[in-house]
Amino acid sequence: MKVGVLGATGMVGQRFIEILDKHPDFEICSLLASSKSAGKRYEDATTWYLENPMPEYVKDIVVSETDPNTVDSDVEIIFSSLPTEFAKVVEPKFGENFIVASNASAMRMIDDIPLVIPEVNPEFLDLVEIQQKNRGWDGFIVTNPNCSTIALTLTLKPIHDNYNINRVYVSTMQAVSGAGYNGVPSMAIVDNLIPFIDGEEEKMENETLHILGTIKDTRVKRADFNLSASCNRVAVLDGHTESVFIELDEDIDILDMKNTMSNFKSLPQELNLFSAPKNPIIISENENRPQPRMDRNAEGGMSVTVGRLRKDDICNKSFKYTLVGHNTIRGAAGASILNAELIVKKLL
Ligand SMILES: NC(=O)c1ccc[n+]([C@@H]2O[C@H](COP(=O)([O-])OP(=O)(O)OC[C@H]3O[C@@H](n4cnc5c(N)ncnc54)[C@H](OP(=O)(O)O)[C@@H]3O)[C@@H](O)[C@H]2O)c1
C-alpha cells in the first residue's frame, strides 16, 4: 500500500521514514511538511537526527505542502506527526478520503475517533463505522496516545484485566526528543531537570483511563480507578522512564504479578502483525534496570521494559515498578504503524 507522511521532516516524521524503509507492506510515496520545507528535496529540507543514515530513496522526494490535493492519487494511508494546533484543522481534511493514523493529540478524545493501542483496546476500531456515518467520509482517522501514556498503559493492561486497581501514581522522566527537534533548548536541559511538561499530566491521566475503558452505546466509558501523574523532562535523548506505584483492592503475590505481566500477549501477537513485538512487556530481573540507554531499543523499540517490580512496604495491596519505553518508536511512529497494520487486517 502506498502511504504518505505529514510532518515528515520532524522527529517523529523521521522515525516514520526509518521504520517504513524496511516495511514489507507500506511504501512511502508522499512526504509533506510546512511551507518552509515544501518544494525542497527531502534531504535539503531535513536536519536528520537519527543514528541510521537517511534512506536513499527518500532523499530526492520533493516535500509537498500539507494539503490533501498534493498527495499522490494512489496513496491510501496517511501517517500524521503534525503539531497539534495544525493537526486539528488539517487532519479532518485528509480523513475525508484517506485512512489517517495520527500521533497528534488534537482528535484523541473526540467521541467518534478511536484512540487505540493494538494490544490494549483493538475493539475501539468499531468506532470507525460510526465516524464515517457521522461525518459522511470515505476515509477515517485513528489516533494513538501520547508517548508516556502508551508505555504506562501497556503495562497496566494485564494488571487491569486480572486484578482490581484502586489507584495508580506515576512519575515520569521523559526524554528531550519527546518535545520535538526545536522543543527544549540545550541551555535549559543540560545539567538539569525540568519538573513540568505542558499538558502532559492531563494527557496521561485522561488518555490512560479512556483506553482502558469500554465502549458503551457508541461512547467510551472510562476505567474507574484513580490515576495521578507527575511529569519531568530529563537530559536523555530517547526513551521515557516512569516510576509506577499501584494499589489494588487485594493482597498480591509479586511472583504472580511478574508472570501476569511477562506472559501478556494480545491480538497483534496473535495476528503476527509485522511491527508487533513478541513480548509487549519485558521483565528485567537486573536490580539497576531498566535504563533508557540500555533498554529503549528492546524488540526494535516496540517493547516496554519493566524492572524493580516489588511490593511496597507501606501496604500489602501495593506494589511498584520502573518502566522504560521508546518515545518516538513505541510512543509515536511505531504506534501509528502498528495501528495501520491492525486497520489493514481488521477493516479493509
Ligand atoms: N516526539 C515524540 O516523542 C512524540 C510522541 C508522541 C506524539 N508526538 C506528537 O507528534 C507530533 C510531531 O512531533 P515531533 O516531535 O515530530 O515535532 P517536530 O520535530 O517539531 O516536527 C514537526 C513537523 O511538523 C511540520 N510542521 C510544523 N508546522 C507545520 C505547519 N504549519 N504545516 C505543516 N507542517 C508543519 C514540521 O515541518 P517543517 O520542518 O517544514 O517545519 C515538521 O515536519 C506532535 O503533535 C507531537 O505532540 C510526538
Coordinates of C-alpha atoms and ligand atoms in Angstrom, one line a residue:
M1 CA 0.0 0.0 0.0
K2 CA 1.2 3.5 -0.8
V3 CA 1.5 5.8 2.1
G4 CA 2.2 9.5 2.9
V5 CA 3.7 11.2 6.0
L6 CA 2.6 14.6 7.4
G7 CA 5.3 16.4 9.4
A8 CA 7.8 14.3 7.6
T9 CA 10.8 16.5 8.4
G10 CA 10.3 16.4 12.2
M11 CA 11.4 14.0 15.0
V12 CA 8.5 11.6 14.6
G13 CA 8.4 12.0 10.8
Q14 CA 12.0 10.8 10.6
R15 CA 11.1 7.7 12.7
F16 CA 8.3 7.0 10.3
I17 CA 10.7 7.1 7.4
E18 CA 13.3 4.9 9.2
I19 CA 10.7 2.2 10.2
L20 CA 8.8 2.3 6.9
D21 CA 12.0 1.9 4.9
K22 CA 12.0 -1.8 6.0
H23 CA 8.3 -2.4 5.9
P24 CA 7.0 -5.2 3.7
D25 CA 3.5 -3.7 3.1
F26 CA 3.8 0.1 3.2
E27 CA 5.7 2.2 0.6
I28 CA 6.3 5.9 1.1
C29 CA 5.2 8.0 -1.9
S30 CA 4.4 11.4 -0.4
L31 CA 6.2 13.5 2.2
L32 CA 4.5 16.6 3.5
A33 CA 5.7 19.4 5.8
S34 CA 5.3 23.2 6.3
S35 CA 5.6 25.8 3.6
K36 CA 9.2 26.3 4.8
S37 CA 10.1 22.8 3.5
A38 CA 7.7 22.5 0.6
G39 CA 9.3 22.4 -2.8
K40 CA 12.7 21.2 -1.5
R41 CA 14.2 17.7 -1.8
Y42 CA 13.7 15.8 1.5
E43 CA 17.4 15.7 2.1
D44 CA 17.7 19.5 1.8
A45 CA 14.6 20.2 3.9
T46 CA 15.6 18.0 6.8
T47 CA 18.0 18.1 9.7
W48 CA 18.4 14.3 10.1
Y49 CA 18.9 13.4 13.7
L50 CA 18.7 9.6 13.7
E51 CA 21.8 7.3 14.0
N52 CA 20.9 5.3 11.0
P53 CA 21.5 7.2 7.8
M54 CA 18.6 8.7 5.8
P55 CA 17.3 6.0 3.5
E56 CA 18.5 6.7 -0.1
Y57 CA 15.0 6.6 -1.7
V58 CA 13.6 9.5 0.3
K59 CA 16.4 11.9 -0.4
D60 CA 15.1 13.0 -3.7
I61 CA 11.4 13.1 -2.9
V62 CA 10.2 16.7 -3.1
V63 CA 8.4 17.7 0.0
S64 CA 4.8 18.9 -0.6
E65 CA 2.6 21.5 1.1
T66 CA 0.3 19.9 3.7
D67 CA -2.8 19.7 1.6
P68 CA -4.8 16.6 0.5
N69 CA -4.6 17.8 -3.1
T70 CA -0.8 17.4 -3.2
V71 CA -0.9 13.7 -2.3
D72 CA -0.3 11.1 -5.0
S73 CA -3.7 9.7 -6.0
D74 CA -2.8 6.1 -5.3
V75 CA -1.9 6.8 -1.6
E76 CA -4.3 5.1 0.8
I77 CA -2.8 5.7 4.3
I78 CA -1.5 9.0 5.7
F79 CA 0.6 8.9 8.8
S80 CA 0.5 12.2 10.7
S81 CA 3.1 13.7 13.0
L82 CA 1.9 17.3 12.8
P83 CA 1.9 19.8 15.7
T84 CA -1.4 19.6 17.5
E85 CA -2.8 23.0 16.7
F86 CA -2.3 22.4 13.0
A87 CA -3.4 18.8 13.1
K88 CA -6.8 19.9 14.4
V89 CA -7.5 21.8 11.2
V90 CA -5.8 19.7 8.7
E91 CA -6.3 16.0 9.7
P92 CA -10.1 16.1 9.2
K93 CA -9.5 17.3 5.6
F94 CA -7.3 14.2 5.0
G95 CA -9.8 12.0 6.8
E96 CA -12.4 12.7 4.2
N97 CA -10.7 10.4 1.7
F98 CA -7.6 8.8 3.3
I99 CA -7.0 6.4 6.3
V100 CA -5.2 8.7 8.7
A101 CA -3.1 7.2 11.5
S102 CA -2.2 10.1 13.8
N103 CA 0.2 10.9 16.6
A104 CA -1.2 14.3 17.3
S105 CA -3.3 14.9 20.4
A106 CA -5.9 17.1 18.6
M107 CA -8.5 14.5 17.9
R108 CA -7.7 11.8 20.5
M109 CA -10.6 12.5 22.9
I110 CA -13.4 13.0 20.4
D111 CA -16.2 10.5 20.8
D112 CA -16.1 9.0 17.3
I113 CA -12.3 9.0 16.9
P114 CA -10.7 5.7 18.1
L115 CA -7.7 6.2 20.4
V116 CA -6.0 2.8 20.1
I117 CA -3.1 0.7 21.4
P118 CA -3.5 -2.5 19.4
E119 CA -2.5 -4.7 22.4
V120 CA -4.9 -2.9 24.7
N121 CA -8.2 -1.8 23.0
P122 CA -8.3 -3.1 19.4
E123 CA -12.1 -3.2 19.7
F124 CA -12.2 0.7 19.7
L125 CA -11.7 0.4 15.9
D126 CA -15.5 -0.3 15.9
L127 CA -15.9 3.5 16.2
V128 CA -14.6 3.9 12.6
E129 CA -18.0 2.9 11.2
I130 CA -19.8 5.5 13.4
Q131 CA -17.2 8.1 12.5
Q132 CA -17.7 7.6 8.8
K133 CA -21.5 7.7 9.2
N134 CA -21.4 10.8 11.4
R135 CA -19.1 12.7 9.1
G136 CA -20.0 11.3 5.6
W137 CA -16.3 10.5 5.0
D138 CA -14.9 7.8 2.8
G139 CA -11.7 7.8 4.9
F140 CA -11.3 8.0 8.7
I141 CA -9.0 9.0 11.5
V142 CA -7.5 6.6 14.1
T143 CA -5.2 8.1 16.8
N144 CA -2.6 6.7 19.2
P145 CA -2.0 8.1 22.6
N146 CA 0.9 10.2 23.7
C147 CA 4.3 8.7 24.3
S148 CA 4.3 8.4 28.1
T149 CA 0.7 7.1 28.1
I150 CA 1.4 4.3 25.7
A151 CA 4.2 2.8 27.8
L152 CA 2.3 3.1 31.0
T153 CA -1.0 1.7 29.6
L154 CA 0.7 -1.3 28.0
T155 CA 2.0 -2.3 31.5
L156 CA -1.3 -1.6 33.2
K157 CA -3.4 -3.7 30.7
P158 CA -2.6 -7.2 32.1
I159 CA -3.0 -5.8 35.7
H160 CA -6.3 -4.2 34.9
D161 CA -7.5 -7.4 33.3
N162 CA -6.6 -9.6 36.2
Y163 CA -6.9 -7.5 39.4
N164 CA -9.0 -4.6 40.6
I165 CA -6.9 -1.4 40.6
N166 CA -7.8 1.2 43.2
R167 CA -5.2 3.8 42.3
V168 CA -2.1 4.5 40.3
Y169 CA 0.6 7.1 40.8
V170 CA 3.2 7.7 38.1
S171 CA 6.2 9.9 38.0
T172 CA 7.9 10.3 34.6
M173 CA 11.4 11.1 33.5
Q174 CA 10.9 12.0 29.8
A175 CA 13.5 12.3 27.0
V176 CA 14.1 15.6 25.1
S177 CA 13.1 14.0 21.8
G178 CA 9.6 13.9 23.1
A179 CA 9.4 17.7 22.7
G180 CA 10.4 17.7 19.0
Y181 CA 13.6 18.9 17.4
N182 CA 13.2 22.5 18.5
G183 CA 11.5 21.7 21.7
V184 CA 13.8 22.1 24.6
P185 CA 16.9 24.4 24.3
S186 CA 20.2 22.7 25.3
M187 CA 20.8 25.6 27.8
A188 CA 17.6 24.7 29.6
I189 CA 18.2 20.9 29.9
V190 CA 21.9 20.0 30.0
D191 CA 23.0 19.5 33.7
N192 CA 19.3 19.9 34.6
L193 CA 15.8 18.5 35.0
I194 CA 12.6 20.4 34.3
P195 CA 9.6 19.4 36.5
F196 CA 6.9 20.5 34.1
I197 CA 5.7 19.4 30.6
D198 CA 2.8 21.5 29.4
G199 CA -0.4 19.4 29.2
E200 CA 1.4 16.0 29.7
E201 CA 0.0 15.1 33.1
E202 CA -3.6 15.8 32.0
K203 CA -3.0 13.7 28.8
M204 CA -1.6 10.7 30.8
E205 CA -4.5 10.8 33.3
N206 CA -7.3 11.2 30.7
E207 CA -5.9 9.0 27.9
T208 CA -5.0 6.1 30.1
L209 CA -8.4 5.8 31.7
H210 CA -10.1 6.3 28.2
I211 CA -8.0 3.5 26.6
L212 CA -8.6 1.1 29.5
G213 CA -12.3 1.8 29.3
T214 CA -15.1 0.1 27.4
I215 CA -17.4 1.1 24.6
K216 CA -20.9 1.6 25.8
D217 CA -23.7 2.8 23.5
T218 CA -21.2 4.0 20.9
R219 CA -19.3 6.1 23.5
V220 CA -16.2 5.3 25.6
K221 CA -16.9 4.7 29.3
R222 CA -13.6 5.3 31.2
A223 CA -12.0 2.8 33.5
D224 CA -12.9 3.7 37.1
F225 CA -9.7 3.8 39.1
N226 CA -7.8 6.9 40.1
L227 CA -4.6 7.9 38.3
S228 CA -2.3 10.8 39.2
A229 CA 0.7 11.7 37.1
S230 CA 3.7 13.9 37.7
C231 CA 5.9 14.6 34.6
N232 CA 9.5 15.7 34.3
R233 CA 11.8 16.4 31.4
V234 CA 15.3 15.0 31.8
A235 CA 18.6 15.2 29.8
V236 CA 18.1 11.9 27.9
L237 CA 17.9 11.8 24.1
D238 CA 15.4 9.0 23.6
G239 CA 13.4 6.8 25.9
H240 CA 11.0 7.7 28.7
T241 CA 11.4 6.3 32.2
E242 CA 8.4 6.1 34.5
S243 CA 8.1 5.1 38.2
V244 CA 4.8 3.5 38.8
F245 CA 3.0 2.9 42.2
I246 CA -0.2 0.8 42.2
E247 CA -2.7 0.0 44.9
L248 CA -5.0 -2.9 44.3
D249 CA -8.0 -3.9 46.4
E250 CA -6.4 -7.3 47.3
D251 CA -3.2 -8.6 48.6
I252 CA -1.0 -9.8 45.8
D253 CA 1.8 -12.2 45.3
I254 CA 4.6 -10.4 43.5
L255 CA 5.6 -13.6 41.5
D256 CA 2.0 -13.9 40.2
M257 CA 2.2 -10.3 39.2
K258 CA 5.5 -10.8 37.4
N259 CA 4.0 -13.8 35.5
T260 CA 0.9 -11.9 34.6
M261 CA 2.9 -9.1 33.1
S262 CA 5.6 -11.1 31.3
N263 CA 3.1 -13.5 29.8
F264 CA 1.0 -10.7 28.4
K265 CA 0.2 -11.1 24.7
S266 CA -2.7 -9.8 22.7
L267 CA -4.3 -9.5 19.2
P268 CA -1.2 -8.1 17.4
Q269 CA 0.9 -11.0 18.5
E270 CA -1.9 -13.5 17.5
L271 CA -2.3 -11.9 14.1
N272 CA 1.5 -11.8 13.8
L273 CA 1.5 -8.1 12.7
F274 CA 4.8 -7.1 11.3
S275 CA 5.6 -4.4 13.9
A276 CA 4.2 -6.3 16.9
P277 CA 6.8 -7.2 19.5
K278 CA 6.8 -10.9 20.5
N279 CA 6.8 -9.6 24.1
P280 CA 5.0 -6.3 24.6
I281 CA 6.3 -6.3 28.2
I282 CA 9.8 -7.5 29.1
I283 CA 10.6 -8.0 32.7
S284 CA 14.1 -7.3 33.7
E285 CA 15.5 -9.1 36.8
N286 CA 18.6 -6.9 37.0
E287 CA 18.4 -4.6 40.0
N288 CA 19.6 -1.5 38.2
R289 CA 17.4 -1.8 35.1
P290 CA 15.6 -0.6 33.1
Q291 CA 17.7 2.3 31.9
P292 CA 16.9 4.4 28.8
R293 CA 20.2 3.9 27.0
M294 CA 20.2 0.1 27.6
D295 CA 16.5 -0.8 27.2
R296 CA 14.8 1.7 24.9
N297 CA 15.5 -0.4 21.8
A298 CA 14.1 -3.6 23.1
E299 CA 12.4 -5.6 20.2
G300 CA 13.1 -2.7 17.8
G301 CA 11.9 -0.1 20.3
M302 CA 8.4 -1.7 20.4
S303 CA 8.6 -3.4 23.8
V304 CA 8.3 -1.8 27.2
T305 CA 10.9 -3.0 29.7
V306 CA 9.7 -3.3 33.3
G307 CA 12.1 -3.7 36.2
R308 CA 12.4 -3.3 40.0
L309 CA 8.9 -4.9 40.3
R310 CA 8.4 -5.2 44.1
K311 CA 5.9 -4.9 46.9
D312 CA 5.5 -1.5 48.5
D313 CA 6.2 -1.8 52.3
I314 CA 3.5 0.7 53.2
C315 CA 0.7 -1.6 52.3
N316 CA 0.4 -5.3 51.3
K317 CA -2.0 -4.3 48.5
S318 CA 0.5 -2.0 46.9
F319 CA 3.5 -2.6 44.6
K320 CA 5.8 -0.6 42.4
Y321 CA 8.0 -0.8 39.3
T322 CA 10.0 1.2 36.9
L323 CA 9.5 1.1 33.1
V324 CA 11.3 2.3 30.0
G325 CA 9.7 2.7 26.6
H326 CA 11.0 4.3 23.4
N327 CA 9.0 7.5 23.0
T328 CA 9.4 8.1 19.2
I329 CA 9.1 4.4 18.3
R330 CA 6.6 2.6 20.6
G331 CA 5.4 6.0 21.8
A332 CA 4.8 7.6 18.3
A333 CA 5.8 6.4 14.8
G334 CA 5.8 2.7 15.6
A335 CA 2.5 3.0 17.4
S336 CA 0.8 4.6 14.4
I337 CA 2.3 2.0 12.1
L338 CA 1.1 -0.9 14.3
N339 CA -2.4 0.8 14.3
A340 CA -2.3 0.9 10.5
E341 CA -1.3 -2.8 10.3
L342 CA -4.3 -3.6 12.6
I343 CA -6.6 -1.5 10.4
V344 CA -5.5 -3.3 7.3
K345 CA -6.1 -6.7 8.9
K346 CA -9.4 -5.9 10.6
L347 CA -11.1 -3.2 8.5
L348 CA -10.0 -3.5 4.8
Ligands
LIG1 N1 8.4 13.4 19.8 C1 7.7 12.4 20.4 O1 8.2 11.6 21.2 C2 6.2 12.4 20.2 C3 5.5 11.3 20.8 C4 4.1 11.2 20.6 C5 3.5 12.2 19.9 N2 4.1 13.2 19.3 C6 3.4 14.2 18.6 O2 3.8 14.1 17.2 C7 3.7 15.4 16.6 C8 5.0 15.8 16.0 O3 6.0 15.8 17.0 P1 7.6 16.0 16.6 O4 8.3 15.7 17.9 O5 7.9 15.2 15.4 O6 7.7 17.6 16.2 P2 8.8 18.3 15.4 O7 10.1 17.7 15.4 O8 8.7 19.7 15.8 O9 8.2 18.2 13.8 C9 7.1 18.9 13.4 C10 6.8 18.6 12.0 O10 5.5 19.3 11.6 C11 5.8 20.1 10.5 N3 5.0 21.4 10.6 C12 5.1 22.3 11.6 N4 4.3 23.3 11.4 C13 3.6 23.0 10.3 C14 2.5 23.6 9.5 N5 2.0 24.8 9.9 N6 2.1 23.0 8.4 C15 2.6 21.8 8.0 N7 3.6 21.1 8.7 C16 4.1 21.7 9.8 C17 7.3 20.4 10.5 O11 7.7 20.8 9.2 P3 8.9 21.8 8.9 O12 10.2 21.1 9.1 O13 8.7 22.2 7.5 O14 8.7 23.0 9.9 C18 7.8 19.1 11.0 O15 7.9 18.2 9.9 C19 3.2 16.4 17.7 O16 1.8 16.5 17.6 C20 3.6 15.7 19.0 O17 2.9 16.1 20.1 C21 5.5 13.4 19.5

